[in-house]
Amino acid sequence: MAKQKGIITLEGTIGGINFYIRKGKAFARKAGGGFTAKAIKSSPKMVRVRENNTEFGNCSSAKKHFLLALKPFLIDHKDGSLHGRMIKLFQEIKTLDSVSERGKRSVATGISSAMGKHLLADFDFTLHCKTLEILKTKISFETSAVRFDQLSFAGNELPFLHHATHLEIKFGVLNFDFSSYESSWHPGAVLLLKKEDALSASSVSVSAPLPENSRQLAVLSLRYFQEAGGDLYALKGEGCIGLCVLAVC
């Protein structure tokens, strides 16, 4: 490898020499060599690369199907960073698989660990609409009873967006199999809150039988609406949709 000197910076291949820019500096090297598809598939030196590719593919598939399961909540949510952040999350969960050999570690096994469940429950799906911070109330989830408890919601104390007249709050349980990617959604009662409303303490229970090999996620979401002519219209844009996972079982 050699550095380029001179006024003119070259890029591309000339006379068997590759000219390229790396970290803002110009370099040159003999063309040829490097990775090839054949080498990656068969070379003993590429074992680690093949292992990483396989595990990354698993994380990518898990992320894709998990987002599809959450699509009813995120269909109008715009966040260019979500996919990348979720890939990073699922890769972290995958590394918690301590029973599989390298190259076969999976999200399905990693999520069975206490830390894997914690990472998923702590993930920010909607960066600009943090559900628990907006609701400003103590919230608990009883795992054994699959029950969501809130103390109270006072509409005049919550941060309503400009033009928003109503706030919809949903609670439910998502069963998701991180191996087969099968999922089922079990909704609870929907709370619709006006600015002037105040709801007393209440509980929402969900009947959600857990299929074998699936994980159960308690999901809480909110969305702002505007009333016009007696109809409600969902607001779109940054900060209009919130989603969080209360617990992973």
XYZ file of C-alpha atoms in Angstrom:
249
model
C 0.000 0.000 0.000
C 1.312 3.446 -0.939
C 0.134 6.980 -0.334
C -0.545 9.306 -3.230
C 1.371 12.576 -3.423
C 0.836 15.494 -5.697
C -1.788 18.055 -6.627
C -4.069 15.628 -8.500
C -5.869 12.924 -6.485
C -6.726 9.837 -8.499
C -9.552 7.359 -7.969
C -10.127 4.110 -9.852
C -7.808 1.591 -11.527
C -5.050 2.678 -13.889
C -2.343 0.362 -15.224
C -3.051 -2.367 -12.697
C -2.971 0.044 -9.740
C -6.027 0.831 -7.594
C -6.298 4.466 -6.487
C -8.782 5.104 -3.650
C -9.685 7.420 -0.787
C -9.713 6.113 2.789
C -10.532 8.319 5.772
C -9.926 11.408 3.677
C -6.462 10.306 2.484
C -5.419 9.061 -0.963
C -3.840 5.603 -1.323
C -2.705 3.316 -4.133
C -2.202 -0.465 -4.271
C -1.794 -3.204 -6.813
C -5.097 -4.276 -8.349
C -6.434 -7.757 -7.702
C -6.575 -9.868 -4.576
C -9.044 -9.104 -1.813
C -12.289 -10.938 -1.185
C -14.107 -12.846 -3.915
C -17.444 -14.644 -3.741
C -15.701 -17.978 -4.249
C -13.138 -17.291 -1.518
C -15.798 -16.242 0.955
C -17.767 -19.443 0.309
C -14.874 -21.915 0.423
C -11.607 -20.495 1.758
C -10.583 -21.670 5.249
C -9.411 -18.116 5.881
C -12.960 -16.862 5.390
C -14.566 -19.033 8.083
C -15.126 -16.079 10.408
C -16.604 -14.041 7.564
C -19.058 -16.845 6.742
C -20.020 -17.166 10.413
C -20.641 -13.431 10.707
C -22.684 -13.376 7.485
C -24.895 -16.236 8.688
C -25.549 -14.639 12.056
C -26.171 -11.233 10.502
C -28.713 -12.831 8.153
C -30.520 -14.322 11.140
C -30.647 -10.931 12.861
C -31.880 -9.244 9.697
C -34.703 -11.769 9.210
C -35.756 -11.551 12.854
C -35.806 -7.762 12.675
C -37.853 -7.764 9.454
C -40.573 -10.080 10.757
C -40.670 -8.458 14.190
C -41.285 -5.060 12.598
C -44.027 -6.594 10.461
C -45.688 -7.830 13.659
C -45.589 -4.257 15.002
C -46.716 -2.687 11.711
C -50.243 -1.797 12.938
C -48.598 0.602 15.419
C -45.761 1.914 13.263
C -47.422 2.143 9.833
C -47.364 5.973 9.831
C -44.210 6.308 11.920
C -41.277 7.835 10.046
C -37.823 7.220 11.466
C -34.927 6.547 9.117
C -32.794 5.273 11.989
C -35.208 2.597 13.257
C -34.073 -0.274 11.024
C -30.390 0.302 11.728
C -30.980 0.653 15.454
C -33.013 -2.548 15.529
C -30.336 -4.491 13.628
C -27.840 -3.337 16.251
C -30.262 -4.369 19.019
C -30.817 -7.845 17.568
C -27.087 -8.359 17.079
C -26.560 -7.547 20.761
C -29.303 -10.013 21.706
C -27.771 -12.647 19.423
C -24.419 -12.431 21.186
C -26.185 -13.431 24.413
C -26.676 -16.912 22.931
C -24.066 -18.753 24.974
C -25.113 -22.298 24.041
C -24.749 -22.250 20.254
C -21.435 -22.400 18.426
C -20.220 -19.366 16.557
C -22.021 -18.986 13.258
C -25.187 -20.543 14.685
C -25.960 -18.059 17.442
C -29.491 -16.710 17.113
C -31.834 -14.027 18.370
C -34.295 -16.755 19.383
C -31.826 -18.181 21.897
C -30.392 -14.852 23.018
C -33.837 -13.444 23.833
C -34.380 -16.274 26.344
C -31.763 -14.702 28.625
C -32.685 -12.113 31.231
C -30.444 -9.537 29.557
C -31.947 -10.242 26.139
C -35.437 -9.551 27.479
C -34.181 -6.409 29.200
C -32.561 -5.069 26.013
C -35.771 -5.493 24.019
C -37.974 -3.982 26.731
C -35.579 -1.021 27.097
C -35.427 -0.259 23.358
C -36.749 3.108 22.098
C -39.018 2.309 19.148
C -40.214 5.922 18.834
C -37.402 8.304 19.741
C -39.517 11.461 19.432
C -42.544 10.136 21.314
C -41.527 8.382 24.529
C -44.737 6.758 25.704
C -44.013 6.399 29.412
C -42.618 9.916 29.717
C -45.673 11.427 28.022
C -48.246 9.577 30.135
C -46.606 10.836 33.339
C -48.064 8.174 35.561
C -46.978 5.069 37.357
C -47.565 2.027 35.198
C -47.158 -1.611 36.074
C -47.610 -4.896 34.277
C -48.509 -8.081 36.101
C -46.894 -10.917 34.151
C -48.767 -13.847 35.649
C -52.166 -12.212 35.123
C -51.252 -10.481 31.831
C -52.697 -7.297 33.285
C -51.802 -3.648 32.740
C -52.427 -1.253 35.631
C -52.308 2.532 35.564
C -53.018 4.897 38.405
C -54.661 7.688 36.430
C -54.435 9.791 33.300
C -55.318 13.470 33.456
C -55.685 14.931 29.979
C -55.097 18.515 31.086
C -51.753 17.466 32.587
C -50.422 15.645 29.516
C -48.404 17.256 26.701
C -50.920 17.417 23.836
C -49.484 18.231 20.431
C -50.622 21.333 18.573
C -53.972 20.602 16.823
C -54.403 17.354 18.808
C -57.743 17.009 20.591
C -57.584 13.349 21.626
C -54.994 10.862 22.777
C -55.529 7.156 22.126
C -53.875 4.683 24.498
C -53.696 0.981 23.633
C -52.441 -1.976 25.598
C -52.090 -5.523 24.357
C -49.931 -8.603 24.195
C -47.846 -9.690 21.224
C -46.874 -13.352 20.995
C -43.825 -13.699 18.763
C -41.753 -16.762 17.861
C -38.219 -15.622 17.068
C -37.488 -18.908 15.268
C -40.517 -19.359 13.004
C -41.482 -15.659 13.051
C -45.112 -16.546 13.709
C -46.999 -13.925 15.687
C -50.401 -13.129 17.133
C -51.755 -9.904 18.612
C -54.143 -9.855 21.582
C -55.573 -6.344 22.181
C -56.984 -4.999 25.394
C -59.437 -2.150 25.851
C -58.643 1.128 24.068
C -58.574 4.323 26.135
C -59.478 7.531 24.306
C -58.611 10.630 26.298
C -59.612 14.244 25.650
C -57.618 17.182 26.941
C -60.199 17.877 29.624
C -60.670 14.226 30.643
C -59.342 12.543 33.761
C -59.462 8.764 34.061
C -59.456 7.135 37.464
C -57.272 4.174 38.332
C -58.153 1.118 36.311
C -56.818 -2.181 35.004
C -56.847 -3.768 31.574
C -56.523 -7.548 31.400
C -55.766 -9.485 28.236
C -56.529 -13.113 27.485
C -53.443 -14.226 25.576
C -52.542 -17.931 25.601
C -48.854 -18.380 24.942
C -47.946 -20.738 22.072
C -44.972 -23.049 22.515
C -41.602 -21.433 21.713
C -43.116 -17.936 21.574
C -42.204 -14.908 23.646
C -44.910 -12.736 25.135
C -44.476 -8.969 24.948
C -46.642 -6.470 26.812
C -47.014 -3.546 24.399
C -48.231 -0.036 25.204
C -48.848 2.533 22.490
C -50.290 5.993 22.093
C -51.402 8.135 19.184
C -52.663 11.683 18.828
C -55.875 12.522 16.955
C -57.621 15.695 15.845
C -61.405 16.032 15.875
C -63.011 17.786 12.917
C -66.693 17.721 12.030
C -67.351 15.041 14.598
C -64.740 12.677 13.118
C -61.295 11.798 14.452
C -58.254 12.007 12.197
C -54.931 10.424 13.131
C -52.109 12.941 13.185
C -48.966 12.052 11.289
C -45.417 13.185 11.637
C -42.710 13.337 14.254
C -43.952 12.858 17.808
C -47.481 11.699 16.890
C -46.985 7.974 17.549
C -45.488 6.302 20.610
C -44.685 2.648 21.255
C -42.950 0.830 24.068
C -42.567 -2.703 25.371
C -43.403 -2.914 29.071
C -42.135 -6.445 29.581
C -40.897 -9.540 27.739
C -41.823 -12.969 29.101
